[in-house]
Short mmCIF file of C-alpha atoms in Angstrom, two decimals:
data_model
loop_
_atom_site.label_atom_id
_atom_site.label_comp_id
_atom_site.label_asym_id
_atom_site.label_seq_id
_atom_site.Cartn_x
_atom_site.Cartn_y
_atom_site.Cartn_z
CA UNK A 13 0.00 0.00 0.00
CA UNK A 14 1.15 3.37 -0.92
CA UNK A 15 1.45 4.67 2.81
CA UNK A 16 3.74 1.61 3.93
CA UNK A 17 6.03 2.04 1.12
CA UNK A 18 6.55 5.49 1.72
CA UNK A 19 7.72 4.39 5.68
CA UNK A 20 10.26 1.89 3.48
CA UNK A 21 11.41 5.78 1.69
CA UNK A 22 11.60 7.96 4.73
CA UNK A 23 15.19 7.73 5.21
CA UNK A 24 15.80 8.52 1.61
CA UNK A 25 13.25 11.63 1.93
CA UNK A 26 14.84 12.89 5.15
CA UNK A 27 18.55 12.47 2.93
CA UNK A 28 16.54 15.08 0.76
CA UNK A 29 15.13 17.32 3.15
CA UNK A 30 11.38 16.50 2.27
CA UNK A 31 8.59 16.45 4.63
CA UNK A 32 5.86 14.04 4.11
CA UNK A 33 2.34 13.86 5.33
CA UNK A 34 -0.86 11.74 4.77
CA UNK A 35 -4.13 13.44 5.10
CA UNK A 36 -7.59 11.33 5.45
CA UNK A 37 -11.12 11.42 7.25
CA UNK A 38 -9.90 8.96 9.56
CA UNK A 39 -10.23 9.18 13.30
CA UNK A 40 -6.91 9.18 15.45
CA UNK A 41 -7.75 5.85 16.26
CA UNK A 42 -7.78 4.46 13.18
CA UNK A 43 -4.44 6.08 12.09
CA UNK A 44 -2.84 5.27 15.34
CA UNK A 45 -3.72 1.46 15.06
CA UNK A 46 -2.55 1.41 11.44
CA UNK A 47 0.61 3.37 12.27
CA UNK A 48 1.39 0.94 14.82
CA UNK A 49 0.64 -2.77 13.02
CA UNK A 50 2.64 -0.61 9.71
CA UNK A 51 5.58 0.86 11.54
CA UNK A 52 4.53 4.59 10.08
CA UNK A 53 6.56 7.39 11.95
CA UNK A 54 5.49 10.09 9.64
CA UNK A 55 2.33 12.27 10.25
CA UNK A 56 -0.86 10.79 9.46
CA UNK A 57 -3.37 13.64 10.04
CA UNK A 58 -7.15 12.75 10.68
CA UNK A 59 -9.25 15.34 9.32
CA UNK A 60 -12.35 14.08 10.73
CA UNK A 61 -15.60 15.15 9.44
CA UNK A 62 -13.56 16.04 6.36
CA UNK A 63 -13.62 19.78 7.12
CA UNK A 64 -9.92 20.55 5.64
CA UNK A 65 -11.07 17.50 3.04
CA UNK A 66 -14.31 19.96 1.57
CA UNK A 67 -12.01 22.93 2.09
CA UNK A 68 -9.85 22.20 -0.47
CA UNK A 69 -12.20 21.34 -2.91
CA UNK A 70 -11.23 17.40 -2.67
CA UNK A 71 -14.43 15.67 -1.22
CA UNK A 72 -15.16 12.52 -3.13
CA UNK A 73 -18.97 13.36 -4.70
CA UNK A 74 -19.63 10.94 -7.24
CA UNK A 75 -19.13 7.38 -4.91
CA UNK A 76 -21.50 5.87 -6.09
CA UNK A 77 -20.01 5.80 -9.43
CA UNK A 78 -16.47 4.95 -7.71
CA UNK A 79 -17.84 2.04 -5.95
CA UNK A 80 -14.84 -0.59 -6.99
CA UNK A 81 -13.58 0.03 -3.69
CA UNK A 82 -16.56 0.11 -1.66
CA UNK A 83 -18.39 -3.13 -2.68
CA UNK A 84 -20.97 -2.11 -4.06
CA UNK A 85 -22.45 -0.15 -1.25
CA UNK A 86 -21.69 3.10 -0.12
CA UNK A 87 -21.73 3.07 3.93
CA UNK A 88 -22.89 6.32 5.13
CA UNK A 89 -19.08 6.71 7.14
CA UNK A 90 -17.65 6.64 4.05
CA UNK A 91 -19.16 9.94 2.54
CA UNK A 92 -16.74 11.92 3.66
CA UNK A 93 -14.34 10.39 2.03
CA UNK A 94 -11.67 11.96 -0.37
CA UNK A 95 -10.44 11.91 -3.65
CA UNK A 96 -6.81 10.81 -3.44
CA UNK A 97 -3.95 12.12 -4.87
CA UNK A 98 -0.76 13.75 -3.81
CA UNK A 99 0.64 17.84 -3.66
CA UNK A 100 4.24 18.05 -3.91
CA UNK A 101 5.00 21.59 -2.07
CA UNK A 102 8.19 23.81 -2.70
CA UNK A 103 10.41 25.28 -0.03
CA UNK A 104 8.20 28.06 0.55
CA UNK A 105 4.81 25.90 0.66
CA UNK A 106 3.51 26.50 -2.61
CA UNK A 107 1.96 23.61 -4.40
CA UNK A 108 4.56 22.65 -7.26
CA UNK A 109 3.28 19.89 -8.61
CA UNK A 110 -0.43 18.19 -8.26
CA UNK A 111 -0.29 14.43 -8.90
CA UNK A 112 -4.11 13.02 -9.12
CA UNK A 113 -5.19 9.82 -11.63
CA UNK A 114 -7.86 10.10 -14.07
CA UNK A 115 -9.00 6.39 -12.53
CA UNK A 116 -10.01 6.93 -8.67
CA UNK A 117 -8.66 3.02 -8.09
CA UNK A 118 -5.22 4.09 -9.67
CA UNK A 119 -1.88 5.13 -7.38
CA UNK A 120 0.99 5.37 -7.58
CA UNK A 121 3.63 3.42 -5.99
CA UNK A 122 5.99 5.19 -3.01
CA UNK A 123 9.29 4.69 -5.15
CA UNK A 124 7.28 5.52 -8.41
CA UNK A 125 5.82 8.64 -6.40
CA UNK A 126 9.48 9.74 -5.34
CA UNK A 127 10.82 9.33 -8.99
CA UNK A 128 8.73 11.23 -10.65
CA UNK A 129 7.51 14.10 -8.42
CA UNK A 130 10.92 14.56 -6.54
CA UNK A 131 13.05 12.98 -9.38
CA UNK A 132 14.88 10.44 -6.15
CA UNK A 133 15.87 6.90 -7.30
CA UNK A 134 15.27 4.43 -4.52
CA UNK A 135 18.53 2.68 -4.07
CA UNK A 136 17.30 -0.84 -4.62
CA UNK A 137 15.71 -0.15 -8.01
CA UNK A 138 17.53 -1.84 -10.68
CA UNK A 139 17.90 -0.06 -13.82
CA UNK A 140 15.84 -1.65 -16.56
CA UNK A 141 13.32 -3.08 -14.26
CA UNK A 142 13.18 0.03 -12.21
CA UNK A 143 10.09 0.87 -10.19
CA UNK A 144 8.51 -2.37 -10.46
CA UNK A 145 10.30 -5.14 -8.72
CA UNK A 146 8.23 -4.77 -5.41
CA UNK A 147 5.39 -6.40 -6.99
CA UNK A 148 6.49 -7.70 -10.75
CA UNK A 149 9.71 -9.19 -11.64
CA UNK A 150 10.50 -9.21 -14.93
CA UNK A 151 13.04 -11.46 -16.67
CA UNK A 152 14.44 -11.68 -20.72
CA UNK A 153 16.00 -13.94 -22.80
CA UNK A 154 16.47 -14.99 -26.29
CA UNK A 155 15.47 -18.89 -26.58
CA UNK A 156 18.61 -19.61 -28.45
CA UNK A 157 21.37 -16.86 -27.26
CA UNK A 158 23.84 -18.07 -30.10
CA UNK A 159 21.99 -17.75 -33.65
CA UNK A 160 22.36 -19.03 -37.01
CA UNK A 161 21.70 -16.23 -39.35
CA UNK A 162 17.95 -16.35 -40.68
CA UNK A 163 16.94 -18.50 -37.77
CA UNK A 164 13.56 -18.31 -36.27
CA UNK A 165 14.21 -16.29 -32.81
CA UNK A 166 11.61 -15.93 -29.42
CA UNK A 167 12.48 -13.25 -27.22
CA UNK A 168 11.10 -14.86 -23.96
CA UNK A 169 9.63 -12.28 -21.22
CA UNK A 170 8.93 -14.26 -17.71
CA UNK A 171 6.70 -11.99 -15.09
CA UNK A 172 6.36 -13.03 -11.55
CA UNK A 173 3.73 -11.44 -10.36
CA UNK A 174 3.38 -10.67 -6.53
CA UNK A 175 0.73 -12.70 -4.53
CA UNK A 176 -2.74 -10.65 -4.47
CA UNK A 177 -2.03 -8.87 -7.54
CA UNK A 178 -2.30 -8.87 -11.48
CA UNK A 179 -2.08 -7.80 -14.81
CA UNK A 180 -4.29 -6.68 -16.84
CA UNK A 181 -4.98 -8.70 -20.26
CA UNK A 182 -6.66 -7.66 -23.76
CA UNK A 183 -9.73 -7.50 -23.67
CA UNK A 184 -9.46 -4.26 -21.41
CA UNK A 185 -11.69 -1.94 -20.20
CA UNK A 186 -11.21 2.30 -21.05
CA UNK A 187 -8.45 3.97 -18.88
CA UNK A 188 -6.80 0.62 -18.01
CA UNK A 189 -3.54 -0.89 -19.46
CA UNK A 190 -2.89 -4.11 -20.75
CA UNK A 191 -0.07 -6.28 -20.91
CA UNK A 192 2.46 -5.41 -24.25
CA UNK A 193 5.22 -6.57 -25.06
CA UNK A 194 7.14 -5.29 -28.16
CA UNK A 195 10.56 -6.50 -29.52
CA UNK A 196 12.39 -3.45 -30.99
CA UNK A 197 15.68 -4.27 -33.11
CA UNK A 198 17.10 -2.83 -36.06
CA UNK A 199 15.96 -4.36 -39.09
CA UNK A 200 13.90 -7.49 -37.49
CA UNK A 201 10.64 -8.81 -38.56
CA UNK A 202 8.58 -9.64 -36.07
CA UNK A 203 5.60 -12.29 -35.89
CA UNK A 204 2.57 -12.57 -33.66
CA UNK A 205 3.37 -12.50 -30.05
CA UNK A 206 2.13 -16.06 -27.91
CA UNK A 207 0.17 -15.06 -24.95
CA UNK A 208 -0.14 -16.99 -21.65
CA UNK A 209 -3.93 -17.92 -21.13
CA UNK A 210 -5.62 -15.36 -19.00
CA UNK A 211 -8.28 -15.83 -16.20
CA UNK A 212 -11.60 -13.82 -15.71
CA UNK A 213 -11.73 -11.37 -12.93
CA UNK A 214 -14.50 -9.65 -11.61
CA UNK A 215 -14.41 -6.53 -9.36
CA UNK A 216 -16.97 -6.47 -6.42
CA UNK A 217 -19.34 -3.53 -7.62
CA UNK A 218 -17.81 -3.47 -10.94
CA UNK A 219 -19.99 -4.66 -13.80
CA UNK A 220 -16.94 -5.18 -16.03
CA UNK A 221 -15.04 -8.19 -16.52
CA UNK A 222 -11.61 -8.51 -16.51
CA UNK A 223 -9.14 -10.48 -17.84
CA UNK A 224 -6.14 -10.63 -15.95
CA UNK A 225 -2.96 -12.60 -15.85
CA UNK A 226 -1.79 -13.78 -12.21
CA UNK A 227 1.45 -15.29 -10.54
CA UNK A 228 3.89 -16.88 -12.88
CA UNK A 229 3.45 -16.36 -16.80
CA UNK A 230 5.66 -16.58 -20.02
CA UNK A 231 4.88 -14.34 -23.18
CA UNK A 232 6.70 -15.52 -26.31
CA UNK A 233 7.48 -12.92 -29.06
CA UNK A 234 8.71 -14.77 -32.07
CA UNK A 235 11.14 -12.64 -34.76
CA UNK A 236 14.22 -12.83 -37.29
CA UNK A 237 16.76 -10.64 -37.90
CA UNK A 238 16.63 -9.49 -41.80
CA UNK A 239 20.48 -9.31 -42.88
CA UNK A 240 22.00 -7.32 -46.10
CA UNK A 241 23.77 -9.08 -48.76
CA UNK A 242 27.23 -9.46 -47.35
CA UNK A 243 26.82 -8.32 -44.44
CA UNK A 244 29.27 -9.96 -41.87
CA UNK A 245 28.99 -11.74 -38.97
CA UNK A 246 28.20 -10.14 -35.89
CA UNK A 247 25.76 -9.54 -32.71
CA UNK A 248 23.13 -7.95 -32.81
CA UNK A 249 21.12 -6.27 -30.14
CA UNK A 250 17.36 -6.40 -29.20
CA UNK A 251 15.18 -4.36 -26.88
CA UNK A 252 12.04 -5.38 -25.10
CA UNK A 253 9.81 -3.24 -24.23
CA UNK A 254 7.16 -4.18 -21.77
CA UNK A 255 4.66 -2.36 -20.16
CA UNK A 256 1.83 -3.43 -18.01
CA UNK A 257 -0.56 -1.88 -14.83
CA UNK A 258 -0.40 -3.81 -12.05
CA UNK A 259 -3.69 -4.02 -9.84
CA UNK A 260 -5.25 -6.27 -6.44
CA UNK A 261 -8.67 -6.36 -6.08
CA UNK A 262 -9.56 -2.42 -5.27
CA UNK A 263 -6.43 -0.53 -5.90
CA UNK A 264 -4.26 -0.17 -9.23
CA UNK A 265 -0.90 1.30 -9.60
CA UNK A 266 -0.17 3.85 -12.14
CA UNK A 267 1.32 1.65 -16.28
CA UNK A 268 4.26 1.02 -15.88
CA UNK A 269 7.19 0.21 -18.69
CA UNK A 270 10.71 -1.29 -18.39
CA UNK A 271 12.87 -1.93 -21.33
CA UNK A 272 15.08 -4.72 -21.39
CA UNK A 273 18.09 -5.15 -23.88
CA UNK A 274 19.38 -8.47 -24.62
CA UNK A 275 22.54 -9.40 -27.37
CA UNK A 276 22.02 -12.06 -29.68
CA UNK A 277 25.24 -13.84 -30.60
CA UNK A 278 25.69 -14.89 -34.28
CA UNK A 279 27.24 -18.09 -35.06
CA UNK A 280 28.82 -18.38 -38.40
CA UNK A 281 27.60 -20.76 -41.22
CA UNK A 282 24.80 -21.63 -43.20
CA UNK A 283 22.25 -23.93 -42.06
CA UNK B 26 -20.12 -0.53 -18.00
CA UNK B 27 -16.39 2.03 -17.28
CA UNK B 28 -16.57 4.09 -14.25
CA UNK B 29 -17.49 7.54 -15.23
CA UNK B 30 -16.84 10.39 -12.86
CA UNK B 31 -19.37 13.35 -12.56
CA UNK B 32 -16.40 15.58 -11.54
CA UNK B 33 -12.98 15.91 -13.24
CA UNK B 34 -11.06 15.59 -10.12
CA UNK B 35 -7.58 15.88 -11.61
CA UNK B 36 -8.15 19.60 -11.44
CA UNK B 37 -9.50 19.35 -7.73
CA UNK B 38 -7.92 21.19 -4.82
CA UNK B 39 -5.05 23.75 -4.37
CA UNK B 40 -3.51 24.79 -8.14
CA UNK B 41 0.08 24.74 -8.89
CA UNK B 42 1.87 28.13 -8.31
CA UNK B 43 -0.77 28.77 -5.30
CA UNK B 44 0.42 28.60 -1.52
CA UNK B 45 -0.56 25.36 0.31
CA UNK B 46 -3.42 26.23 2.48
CA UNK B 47 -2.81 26.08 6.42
CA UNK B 48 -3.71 22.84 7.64
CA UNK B 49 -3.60 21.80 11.61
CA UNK B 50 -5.37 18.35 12.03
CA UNK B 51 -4.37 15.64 15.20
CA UNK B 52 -2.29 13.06 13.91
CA UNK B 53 -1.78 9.65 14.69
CA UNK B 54 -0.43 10.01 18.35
CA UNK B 55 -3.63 12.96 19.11
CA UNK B 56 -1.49 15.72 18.74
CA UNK B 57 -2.25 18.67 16.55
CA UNK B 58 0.00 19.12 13.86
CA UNK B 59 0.22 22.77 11.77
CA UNK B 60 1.47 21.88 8.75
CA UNK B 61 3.58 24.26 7.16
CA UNK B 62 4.89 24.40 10.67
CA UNK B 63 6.31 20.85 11.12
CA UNK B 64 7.34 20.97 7.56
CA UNK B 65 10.33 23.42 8.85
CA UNK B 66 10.84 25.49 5.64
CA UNK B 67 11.33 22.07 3.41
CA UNK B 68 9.59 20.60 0.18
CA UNK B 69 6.92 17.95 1.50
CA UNK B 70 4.78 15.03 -0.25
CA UNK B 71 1.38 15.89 1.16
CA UNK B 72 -0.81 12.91 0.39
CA UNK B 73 -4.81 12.56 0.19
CA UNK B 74 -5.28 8.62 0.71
CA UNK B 75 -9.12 7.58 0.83
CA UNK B 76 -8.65 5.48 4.25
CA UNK B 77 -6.23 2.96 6.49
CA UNK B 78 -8.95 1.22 7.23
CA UNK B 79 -10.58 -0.56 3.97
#
């Protein structure tokens, strides 16, 4: 959840001199309870009644149209709830950036969050796979690493995805992002990518349904490397591109893309 | 059928280039917090989450 992994990033935003707060309509005991069972040292404020929450404009109006969250069923306590979304305030506490999704269920992650807005790498990112590996790992390879020129190539993309969460698949529905993957190489011709099999998945409240790909999967992008008339042996490079949202059953995080390069070795001869 | 919002709420709340509002609300421990206060002249992450409870 956003607010843990921001307790993970505290160290990194104190290294930066930024202040961070949480705002909700949550009583004090609420907060204090999931401070405690989360570890959260930072200030999570409890605007009860959601009088700073209408103040600002941010009051959450249309839930019954945002209901993917709630069930199905608005509860009464929850009408005071807000729209989320983040303010990213300068030095001298004027808002710099506003950072609010289209799609109430969409946020983004705490490294993704620190990235973009305050333009901090979190240490343990790695640099193709970068904001992602809390939650997908992604992994790359050719099926045949040495190649006979003119062979028939797969460039082989493995996702684990984390326990609770998925991905979304094609069919999907407006303002949500499916599962690509593209192969981009100089002078390649690629053929029609092998999905895993999805599986259905319905959102309590939601009338759409999803098709989503969970835990372990493999997508297969088949290619071949067009070659010049005398051109000599060599490697040659490929790029992956992948990009995918990642959701659990009320929250999604914002698409996400990583771009993985792998070298193809050529083997000389004819086969 | 997609969710459709009544409101574009991208363009909700304080506008970039204004000042942050003042903001003193108890936080977790009951203690009021001012928040330009305890942000001590730094940049701050304010974030609007929709609940720790559900």
């Amino acid at each position: 959840m956003q607010l843990v992994e921001l307790q993970r990033l505290t160290g990194l935003l104190d290294e930066h001199h930024t202040a961070l707060f949480a705002v909700s309509y949550d009583s004090v005991e609420t907060l204090q309870a999931f401070a405690e069972r989360n570890g959260i040292t930072y200030p999570l404020l409890a605007d009860v009644g959601s009088k700073v929450i209408r103040e600002l404009g941010l009051l959450d109006e249309d839930l019954e149209a945002h209901h993917a969250e709630f069930g199905g069923t608005v509860r009464d306590e929850q009408r005071g709830v807000c729209y989320p979304g983040v303010f990213v305030l300068d030095e001298r506490g004027v808002v710099s950036q506003r950072r609010f999704q289209r799609n109430y269920r969409v946020r983004e992650s705490g490294a993704s969050l620190i990235e973009q807005a305050l333009h901090i790498s979190a240490p343990e990112a790695a640099p193709n796979m970068s904001l992602a590996h809390e939650r997908v790992q992604i992994q790359a390879h050719l099926d045949s690493p040495t190649v006979w020129r003119y062979q028939r190539l797969n460039a082989v993309v493995d996702l684990t995805i984390a326990s609770g969460y998925h991905v979304y698949a094609t069919p999907v529905p407006d303002g949500y992002t499916s599962l690509s993957v593209d192969v981009i190489a100089d002078r390649a011709a690629v053929g029609e990518t092998d999905w895993p099999e999805a599986k259905p998945f319905r959102v309590e409240g939601l009338d759409d349904e999803f098709w989503v790909y969970e835990g372990r999967i493999r997508v297969s992008v088949p290619f071949e490397f067009i070659y010049q008339r005398g051109e000599e042996v060599g490697n040659r490079r490929v790029a992956l591109r992948i990009g995918y949202q990642v959701c659990n059953a009320t929250t999604c995080f914002v698409p996400e893309e990583a771009t993985l390069e792998i070298e193809a070795h050529e083997r000389p001869g004819v086969d | 059928m997609a969710e459709v919002t009544e409101r574009d709420y991208t363009q909700a709340g304080p506008q970039v280039g204004k000042p942050f509002p003042s903001v003193v609300l108890p936080d977790q421990s009951g203690q009021p917090v001012d928040l330009h206060e305890a942000r001590r002249g730094r940049q701050a992450l304010v974030v609007f989450h929709r609940s720790a409870k559900w």
